[in-house]
Short mmCIF file of C-alpha atoms and ligand atoms in Angstrom, two decimals:
data_model
loop_
_atom_site.label_atom_id
_atom_site.label_comp_id
_atom_site.label_asym_id
_atom_site.label_seq_id
_atom_site.Cartn_x
_atom_site.Cartn_y
_atom_site.Cartn_z
CA UNK A 124 -21.35 -26.90 42.74
CA UNK A 125 -17.79 -25.92 43.57
CA UNK A 126 -16.36 -22.44 43.12
CA UNK A 127 -15.33 -22.99 39.46
CA UNK A 128 -19.01 -23.70 38.79
CA UNK A 129 -17.90 -27.21 37.75
CA UNK A 130 -19.56 -30.37 38.86
CA UNK A 131 -18.92 -31.39 42.43
CA UNK A 132 -15.60 -33.17 42.71
CA UNK A 133 -13.88 -35.36 45.27
CA UNK A 134 -12.68 -32.39 47.28
CA UNK A 135 -16.18 -31.05 47.78
CA UNK A 136 -17.48 -34.52 48.64
CA UNK A 137 -14.66 -34.78 51.20
CA UNK A 138 -15.74 -31.41 52.67
CA UNK A 139 -19.38 -32.58 52.87
CA UNK A 140 -18.27 -35.74 54.68
CA UNK A 141 -16.09 -33.79 57.08
CA UNK A 142 -19.04 -31.61 58.07
CA UNK A 143 -21.66 -34.36 58.34
CA UNK A 144 -19.33 -36.38 60.58
CA UNK A 145 -20.26 -33.87 63.30
CA UNK A 146 -23.78 -35.37 63.32
CA UNK A 147 -22.59 -37.95 65.83
CA UNK A 148 -23.36 -39.02 69.41
CA UNK A 149 -19.63 -39.46 70.10
CA UNK A 150 -16.51 -37.46 69.38
CA UNK A 151 -14.47 -40.68 69.09
CA UNK A 152 -15.47 -41.68 65.56
CA UNK A 153 -18.98 -41.36 64.20
CA UNK A 154 -21.93 -42.81 66.12
CA UNK A 155 -25.15 -42.20 64.21
CA UNK A 156 -27.98 -44.64 64.85
CA UNK A 157 -31.36 -44.44 63.10
CA UNK A 158 -34.25 -42.33 64.36
CA UNK A 159 -32.00 -40.23 66.62
CA UNK A 160 -31.15 -36.53 66.80
CA UNK A 161 -27.88 -37.34 65.02
CA UNK A 162 -29.89 -38.95 62.20
CA UNK A 163 -32.09 -35.84 62.00
CA UNK A 164 -29.03 -33.58 61.87
CA UNK A 165 -27.50 -35.74 59.13
CA UNK A 166 -30.67 -35.52 57.01
CA UNK A 167 -30.41 -31.72 57.14
CA UNK A 168 -26.91 -31.95 55.60
CA UNK A 169 -28.00 -34.52 52.99
CA UNK A 170 -31.10 -32.50 52.06
CA UNK A 171 -28.88 -29.48 51.37
CA UNK A 172 -26.55 -31.59 49.16
CA UNK A 173 -29.60 -32.85 47.26
CA UNK A 174 -31.09 -29.40 46.77
CA UNK A 175 -27.73 -27.95 45.70
CA UNK A 176 -27.59 -30.68 43.05
CA UNK A 177 -31.04 -29.80 41.71
CA UNK A 178 -32.92 -32.68 43.37
CA UNK A 179 -36.33 -32.51 45.01
CA UNK A 180 -36.20 -33.81 48.60
CA UNK A 181 -38.75 -36.02 50.39
CA UNK A 182 -38.82 -38.54 53.25
CA UNK A 183 -40.50 -41.84 52.38
CA UNK A 184 -42.56 -43.96 54.77
CA UNK A 185 -39.55 -46.13 55.67
CA UNK A 186 -37.52 -43.10 56.68
CA UNK A 187 -35.42 -43.00 53.50
CA UNK A 188 -34.52 -39.45 52.41
CA UNK A 189 -35.01 -39.27 48.64
CA UNK A 190 -33.51 -36.70 46.24
CA UNK A 191 -35.35 -37.00 42.92
CA UNK A 192 -34.42 -35.38 39.60
CA UNK A 193 -37.33 -33.77 37.73
CA UNK A 194 -39.28 -36.57 36.01
CA UNK A 195 -42.33 -35.02 34.32
CA UNK A 196 -42.57 -37.89 31.81
CA UNK A 197 -42.55 -40.56 34.52
CA UNK A 198 -39.44 -42.25 33.12
CA UNK A 199 -37.98 -45.28 34.90
CA UNK A 200 -35.43 -44.26 37.52
CA UNK A 201 -31.84 -45.13 38.22
CA UNK A 202 -31.49 -45.33 42.00
CA UNK A 203 -28.16 -44.36 43.57
CA UNK A 204 -27.84 -44.66 47.32
CA UNK A 205 -26.41 -46.01 50.53
CA UNK A 206 -26.97 -45.68 54.29
CA UNK A 207 -26.66 -42.69 56.62
CA UNK A 208 -26.21 -44.72 59.79
CA UNK A 209 -22.93 -45.90 61.32
CA UNK A 210 -21.73 -48.46 63.83
CA UNK A 211 -20.82 -47.06 67.28
CA UNK A 212 -17.56 -45.04 66.99
CA UNK A 213 -17.44 -45.92 63.32
CA UNK A 214 -15.88 -44.09 60.41
CA UNK A 215 -16.72 -40.99 58.35
CA UNK A 216 -17.14 -42.84 55.03
CA UNK A 217 -19.03 -46.14 55.50
CA UNK A 218 -22.45 -45.62 53.92
CA UNK A 219 -22.62 -41.84 53.90
CA UNK A 220 -19.92 -41.55 51.19
CA UNK A 221 -22.20 -43.39 48.76
CA UNK A 222 -24.97 -40.86 49.38
CA UNK A 223 -22.60 -37.93 48.85
CA UNK A 224 -21.19 -39.45 45.65
CA UNK A 225 -24.74 -40.10 44.47
CA UNK A 226 -25.56 -36.42 44.98
CA UNK A 227 -22.36 -35.40 43.17
CA UNK A 228 -23.29 -37.70 40.27
CA UNK A 229 -26.73 -36.09 40.10
CA UNK A 230 -25.03 -32.69 39.99
CA UNK A 231 -22.77 -33.88 37.18
CA UNK A 232 -25.81 -35.06 35.17
CA UNK A 233 -27.99 -32.07 36.04
CA UNK A 234 -27.89 -30.49 32.57
CA UNK A 235 -28.17 -33.77 30.70
CA UNK A 236 -30.67 -35.77 32.76
CA UNK A 237 -33.67 -34.44 30.78
CA UNK A 238 -32.26 -36.08 27.64
CA UNK A 239 -31.49 -39.44 29.24
CA UNK A 240 -33.93 -42.37 28.99
CA UNK A 241 -34.18 -42.48 32.77
CA UNK A 242 -34.54 -40.15 35.75
CA UNK A 243 -32.42 -40.25 38.92
CA UNK A 244 -33.16 -40.71 42.59
CA UNK A 245 -30.53 -40.52 45.33
CA UNK A 246 -31.51 -42.57 48.41
CA UNK A 247 -30.26 -42.02 51.96
CA UNK A 248 -31.35 -45.17 53.81
CA UNK A 249 -31.86 -44.85 57.57
CA UNK A 250 -30.61 -48.17 58.95
CA UNK A 251 -28.21 -50.60 57.26
CA UNK A 252 -26.00 -51.54 60.22
CA UNK A 253 -28.74 -53.12 62.32
CA UNK A 254 -27.03 -51.88 65.51
CA UNK A 255 -29.96 -50.26 67.33
CA UNK A 256 -32.55 -52.93 66.47
CA UNK A 257 -31.89 -56.66 65.78
CA UNK A 258 -32.78 -56.18 62.12
CA UNK A 259 -31.54 -54.03 59.24
CA UNK A 260 -32.19 -52.77 55.71
CA UNK A 261 -35.68 -51.52 56.49
CA UNK A 262 -35.50 -48.88 53.73
CA UNK A 263 -34.49 -51.07 50.78
CA UNK A 264 -36.67 -53.94 52.00
CA UNK A 265 -39.70 -51.59 52.09
CA UNK A 266 -38.97 -50.41 48.52
CA UNK A 267 -38.56 -54.04 47.40
CA UNK A 268 -41.82 -55.06 49.11
CA UNK A 269 -39.89 -57.52 51.30
CA UNK A 270 -40.14 -55.80 54.68
CA UNK A 271 -41.26 -58.21 57.40
CA UNK A 272 -43.93 -56.38 59.49
CA UNK A 273 -42.42 -58.06 62.58
CA UNK A 274 -39.29 -55.91 62.06
CA UNK A 275 -41.34 -52.85 63.03
CA UNK A 276 -42.15 -54.40 66.41
CA UNK A 277 -38.53 -55.20 67.28
CA UNK A 278 -37.23 -53.32 70.30
CA UNK A 279 -33.98 -51.54 71.05
CA UNK A 280 -32.04 -51.83 74.31
CA UNK A 281 -34.34 -49.26 75.92
CA UNK A 282 -37.43 -51.28 74.96
CA UNK A 283 -38.62 -48.84 72.27
CA UNK A 284 -40.10 -50.43 69.16
CA UNK A 285 -38.82 -49.56 65.70
CA UNK A 286 -42.33 -48.37 64.84
CA UNK A 287 -42.56 -45.88 67.71
CA UNK A 288 -39.01 -44.62 67.12
CA UNK A 289 -39.85 -44.02 63.45
CA UNK A 290 -43.15 -42.31 64.25
CA UNK A 291 -41.42 -40.04 66.78
CA UNK A 292 -38.87 -39.24 64.08
CA UNK A 293 -41.68 -38.04 61.82
CA UNK A 294 -42.03 -41.03 59.51
CA UNK A 295 -45.53 -41.89 58.25
CA UNK A 296 -45.48 -45.39 59.74
CA UNK A 297 -49.05 -46.14 58.58
CA UNK A 298 -47.62 -46.32 55.06
CA UNK A 299 -44.31 -48.10 55.75
CA UNK A 300 -45.56 -51.39 54.31
CA UNK A 301 -47.23 -49.70 51.32
CA UNK A 302 -44.26 -48.15 49.47
CA UNK A 303 -43.05 -51.12 47.43
CA UNK A 304 -41.89 -49.97 43.97
CA UNK A 305 -42.80 -51.93 40.82
CA UNK A 306 -39.65 -53.35 39.21
CA UNK A 307 -40.68 -51.90 35.84
CA UNK A 308 -40.26 -48.38 37.25
CA UNK A 309 -36.62 -48.98 38.18
CA UNK A 310 -33.69 -49.18 35.73
CA UNK A 311 -31.33 -50.38 38.44
CA UNK A 312 -29.58 -49.57 41.69
CA UNK A 313 -26.02 -48.36 42.04
CA UNK A 314 -24.13 -48.01 45.31
CA UNK A 315 -20.71 -46.48 45.79
CA UNK A 316 -19.10 -47.69 49.02
CA UNK A 317 -15.66 -47.90 50.58
CA UNK A 318 -14.21 -51.39 50.10
CA UNK A 319 -13.72 -51.94 53.83
CA UNK A 320 -10.93 -54.35 52.93
CA UNK A 321 -7.32 -54.31 51.62
CA UNK A 322 -7.77 -55.58 48.04
CA UNK A 323 -7.79 -52.21 46.23
CA UNK A 324 -4.69 -51.11 48.14
CA UNK A 325 -2.99 -54.38 47.20
CA UNK A 326 -3.99 -53.85 43.54
CA UNK A 327 -3.05 -50.15 43.81
CA UNK A 328 -6.42 -49.19 42.31
CA UNK A 329 -8.67 -46.32 43.46
CA UNK A 330 -11.91 -48.07 42.46
CA UNK A 331 -13.31 -51.41 41.34
CA UNK A 332 -16.71 -52.82 40.53
CA UNK A 333 -18.21 -55.43 42.85
CA UNK A 334 -18.93 -58.92 41.49
CA UNK A 335 -21.01 -60.30 44.39
CA UNK A 336 -22.03 -59.54 47.98
CA UNK A 337 -21.74 -62.20 50.69
CA UNK A 338 -24.69 -63.69 52.55
CA UNK A 339 -25.05 -63.52 56.33
CA UNK A 340 -26.81 -65.42 59.08
CA UNK A 341 -26.88 -64.41 62.73
CA UNK A 342 -27.81 -66.50 65.76
CA UNK A 343 -28.44 -65.83 69.41
CA UNK A 344 -26.71 -68.68 71.30
CA UNK A 345 -27.64 -69.38 74.95
CA UNK A 346 -25.51 -71.70 77.10
CA UNK A 347 -27.13 -72.68 80.40
CA UNK A 348 -25.10 -74.17 83.27
CA UNK A 349 -25.32 -74.11 87.06
CA UNK A 350 -24.03 -71.27 89.19
CA UNK A 351 -22.44 -71.76 92.60
CA UNK A 352 -19.88 -70.35 94.99
CA UNK A 353 -16.54 -69.90 93.18
CA UNK A 354 -14.66 -70.93 96.32
CA UNK A 355 -16.60 -73.89 97.60
CA UNK A 356 -17.73 -75.80 94.48
CA UNK A 357 -14.98 -78.27 93.43
CA UNK A 358 -13.64 -77.93 89.87
CA UNK A 359 -14.78 -81.43 88.97
CA UNK A 360 -18.45 -81.64 88.23
CA UNK A 361 -18.95 -77.92 87.64
CA UNK A 362 -21.48 -76.88 84.95
CA UNK A 363 -19.65 -73.68 84.09
CA UNK A 364 -21.50 -72.03 81.18
CA UNK A 365 -18.59 -69.70 80.35
CA UNK A 366 -16.08 -72.56 80.06
CA UNK A 367 -18.49 -74.38 77.72
CA UNK A 368 -19.02 -71.18 75.69
CA UNK A 369 -15.27 -70.59 75.41
CA UNK A 370 -14.77 -74.11 74.00
CA UNK A 371 -17.51 -73.51 71.42
CA UNK A 372 -16.23 -70.06 70.41
CA UNK A 373 -12.67 -71.36 69.95
CA UNK A 374 -13.99 -74.24 67.87
CA UNK A 375 -16.07 -71.87 65.67
CA UNK A 376 -12.99 -69.76 64.95
CA UNK A 377 -10.79 -72.79 64.13
CA UNK A 378 -13.48 -74.38 61.92
CA UNK A 379 -14.08 -71.12 60.03
CA UNK A 380 -10.34 -70.59 59.50
CA UNK A 381 -10.19 -73.79 57.48
CA UNK A 382 -13.30 -73.15 55.35
CA UNK A 383 -14.79 -70.52 52.99
CA UNK A 384 -16.78 -68.75 55.68
CA UNK A 385 -16.12 -65.94 58.15
CA UNK A 386 -17.54 -66.49 61.63
CA UNK A 387 -17.61 -63.90 64.39
CA UNK A 388 -18.85 -63.76 67.97
CA UNK A 389 -19.36 -60.02 68.35
CA UNK A 390 -21.37 -59.75 71.58
CA UNK A 391 -21.42 -61.81 74.81
CA UNK A 392 -23.11 -61.52 78.21
CA UNK A 393 -22.65 -63.45 81.48
CA UNK A 394 -25.11 -64.18 84.29
CA UNK A 395 -24.92 -63.76 87.23
CA UNK A 396 -21.73 -61.91 86.23
CA UNK A 397 -20.09 -61.87 89.67
CA UNK A 398 -16.37 -62.42 90.20
CA UNK A 399 -17.07 -65.06 92.86
CA UNK A 400 -19.95 -66.94 91.17
CA UNK A 401 -19.74 -69.72 88.59
CA UNK A 402 -21.35 -68.43 85.34
CA UNK A 403 -24.82 -69.92 84.87
CA UNK A 404 -25.92 -68.37 81.58
CA UNK A 405 -24.00 -67.07 78.58
CA UNK A 406 -25.64 -65.35 75.65
CA UNK A 407 -23.57 -64.59 72.57
CA UNK A 408 -24.15 -63.56 68.96
CA UNK A 409 -22.80 -65.86 66.26
CA UNK A 410 -22.51 -64.40 62.77
CA UNK A 411 -21.56 -66.50 59.73
CA UNK A 412 -20.86 -65.08 56.27
CA UNK A 413 -20.05 -66.71 52.93
CA UNK A 414 -20.14 -65.79 49.24
CA UNK A 415 -22.16 -68.96 48.58
CA UNK A 416 -25.36 -69.58 50.60
CA UNK A 417 -25.03 -73.38 50.45
CA UNK A 418 -21.52 -73.18 51.96
CA UNK A 419 -22.81 -70.98 54.76
CA UNK A 420 -25.82 -73.21 55.49
CA UNK A 421 -23.67 -76.38 55.65
CA UNK A 422 -21.21 -74.66 58.01
CA UNK A 423 -24.06 -73.49 60.24
CA UNK A 424 -25.53 -76.99 60.52
CA UNK A 425 -22.15 -78.54 61.35
CA UNK A 426 -21.03 -75.91 63.81
CA UNK A 427 -24.32 -75.85 65.73
CA UNK A 428 -24.33 -79.64 66.11
CA UNK A 429 -20.72 -79.57 67.32
CA UNK A 430 -21.58 -76.71 69.68
CA UNK A 431 -24.38 -78.74 71.22
CA UNK A 432 -22.01 -81.72 71.77
CA UNK A 433 -19.29 -79.53 73.34
CA UNK A 434 -21.88 -77.94 75.59
CA UNK A 435 -23.33 -81.24 76.75
CA UNK A 436 -19.80 -82.49 77.50
CA UNK A 437 -19.67 -79.69 80.08
CA UNK A 438 -23.04 -80.59 81.52
CA UNK A 439 -24.64 -77.46 80.06
CA UNK A 440 -27.66 -76.87 77.80
CA UNK A 441 -27.31 -75.29 74.36
CA UNK A 442 -29.89 -73.32 72.37
CA UNK A 443 -29.32 -71.35 69.15
CA UNK A 444 -31.99 -69.18 67.54
CA UNK A 445 -31.43 -67.68 64.09
CA UNK A 446 -32.20 -63.98 64.41
CA UNK A 447 -31.22 -62.74 60.94
CA UNK A 448 -30.44 -63.94 57.45
CA UNK A 449 -29.39 -62.14 54.26
CA UNK A 450 -28.80 -64.15 51.08
CA UNK A 451 -25.72 -63.73 48.90
CA UNK A 452 -26.25 -61.36 45.97
CA UNK A 453 -24.69 -61.44 42.50
CA UNK A 454 -24.34 -57.98 40.94
CA UNK A 455 -26.05 -57.42 37.60
CA UNK A 456 -23.65 -58.23 34.73
CA UNK A 457 -24.88 -55.40 32.45
CA UNK A 458 -24.69 -52.68 35.11
CA UNK A 459 -21.35 -54.04 36.26
CA UNK A 460 -20.01 -54.01 32.70
CA UNK A 461 -21.12 -50.35 32.42
CA UNK A 462 -19.14 -49.60 35.60
CA UNK A 463 -16.09 -51.47 34.30
CA UNK A 464 -16.28 -49.50 31.02
CA UNK A 465 -16.46 -46.24 32.97
CA UNK A 466 -13.43 -47.27 35.04
CA UNK A 467 -11.50 -48.05 31.83
CA UNK A 468 -12.52 -44.63 30.43
CA UNK A 469 -10.71 -43.14 33.44
CA UNK A 470 -7.57 -44.88 32.18
CA UNK A 471 -7.64 -47.42 35.01
CA UNK A 472 -7.48 -51.21 35.10
CA UNK A 473 -11.04 -52.40 35.54
CA UNK A 474 -11.52 -55.15 38.14
CA UNK A 475 -14.63 -56.66 39.75
CA UNK A 476 -14.08 -58.00 43.29
CA UNK A 477 -16.38 -59.75 45.85
CA UNK A 478 -17.70 -57.96 48.94
CA UNK A 479 -17.23 -59.54 52.39
CA UNK A 480 -19.38 -56.79 53.84
CA UNK A 481 -23.07 -56.58 53.11
CA UNK A 482 -24.81 -53.50 51.82
CA UNK A 483 -28.17 -51.93 51.03
CA UNK A 484 -27.64 -53.36 47.55
CA UNK A 485 -28.16 -56.83 49.05
CA UNK A 486 -31.81 -55.95 49.72
CA UNK A 487 -32.30 -53.76 46.63
CA UNK A 488 -31.55 -56.85 44.53
CA UNK A 489 -35.13 -57.99 45.30
CA UNK A 490 -36.39 -54.92 43.42
CA UNK A 491 -33.98 -54.34 40.55
CA UNK A 492 -30.60 -55.20 39.03
CA UNK A 493 -27.90 -53.93 41.39
CA UNK A 494 -24.28 -52.90 41.01
CA UNK A 495 -21.65 -51.47 43.32
CA UNK A 496 -18.55 -49.36 42.96
CA UNK A 497 -15.87 -49.86 45.63
CA UNK A 498 -13.60 -46.98 46.59
CA UNK A 499 -10.21 -47.76 48.13
CA UNK A 500 -9.96 -47.13 51.86
CA UNK A 501 -6.68 -46.71 53.70
CA UNK A 502 -5.38 -49.94 55.21
CA UNK A 503 -8.72 -51.59 54.42
CA UNK A 504 -9.84 -50.19 57.75
CA UNK A 505 -13.55 -49.65 58.44
CA UNK A 506 -16.01 -49.56 61.34
CA UNK A 507 -13.28 -47.53 63.11
CA UNK A 508 -12.65 -43.80 63.62
CA UNK A 509 -9.54 -43.96 61.37
CA UNK A 510 -11.55 -45.16 58.35
CA UNK A 511 -10.43 -43.00 55.38
CA UNK A 512 -10.94 -42.57 51.64
CA UNK A 513 -9.01 -39.86 49.76
CA UNK A 514 -10.67 -37.00 47.87
CA UNK A 515 -8.72 -38.09 44.79
CA UNK A 516 -10.09 -41.65 44.91
CA UNK A 517 -13.62 -40.38 45.54
CA UNK A 518 -13.21 -38.04 42.58
O1 HGY B 844 -22.14 -55.99 58.50
C1 HGY B 844 -21.86 -55.49 57.41
O2 HGY B 844 -21.25 -56.12 56.57
C2 HGY B 844 -22.29 -54.09 57.10
O3 HGY B 844 -21.23 -53.23 57.43
N1 HGY B 844 -23.48 -53.74 57.84
MN1 MN B 845 -20.87 -50.83 57.99
MN1 MN B 846 -21.85 -49.84 54.88
#
């Protein structure tokens, strides 16, 4: 509670976020991956927010920190949450702001919650970005009973499995697959999150509800050619894997630019990776997003077939393995209408806009109705150190 003894406001949330940003492996932006010392330091901050707001703190068997309001009658719960993790050198608001705002909301309801037909739980999910391990959303998927056991065996770049990293962190990994909630016990899920895009700035609005969350698929693409001496192998007849990959990547970008998808090659590696050797193997990630799953699937099929043809034209082999998929999510109309009514009560124009980023809400939709509240972020910038949301907008 702030010094006037009033409910926590945007300024105090901003102060919490300033302090928790220090729980980072880098000084250039925030780097906070799951199951790390930075994650542990962040949970200490979040636990103190939760306790200050009258919530009881616990860590569930998927590593989600939970702040629960008293619920002696076992009422159904409204879940408010987001993720504590960041991308490398990311911002101070993505994910963590939604946890702070959830705690502030719990503080605001503290004296009334006993008379409401539901109890509250604030959820700080461990891993939404999927940066450390080639999977994501382990917390919400465990609560929704949709966690694939294979995700626990996935390894990070040091070869550590998710399971062992979680156990070392202090999570009860024997129970990770046993914590699915029954839908009847949940009223719904609400996530406040920075927009990570420019629409609210363009509309000159501090907040908006979210109408739908895009779907995602990710592939590992491997292009295999033939290496050789860069100086002695003639240009004609080369099987240069990097030239083939560059043709494919350019084509993906052009094809996406004239369709309703967003396609990104975010990581790439070259073997043998010598300045004087023709590249023999390229591995790159291909991510495709769309608001409509059918649109995304059709684009994937077309682009992978075209990629294979382009590759073969360069005498190289092409393989693509889908490593991740998240289906598009429509936000619950009733919860969204409640958000829009609340926005109108603040004297603001109430808009509902689509999300090009995915969120924990995407996975929580398998458990309960979900809704999201977007908060304007400066320049629409996110996943960067200069990501920023004002105290006034958060308020
Ligand atoms: O990739 C996303 O959309 C989210 O930031 N993890
Ligand atoms: Mn993010
Ligand atoms: Mn996020």
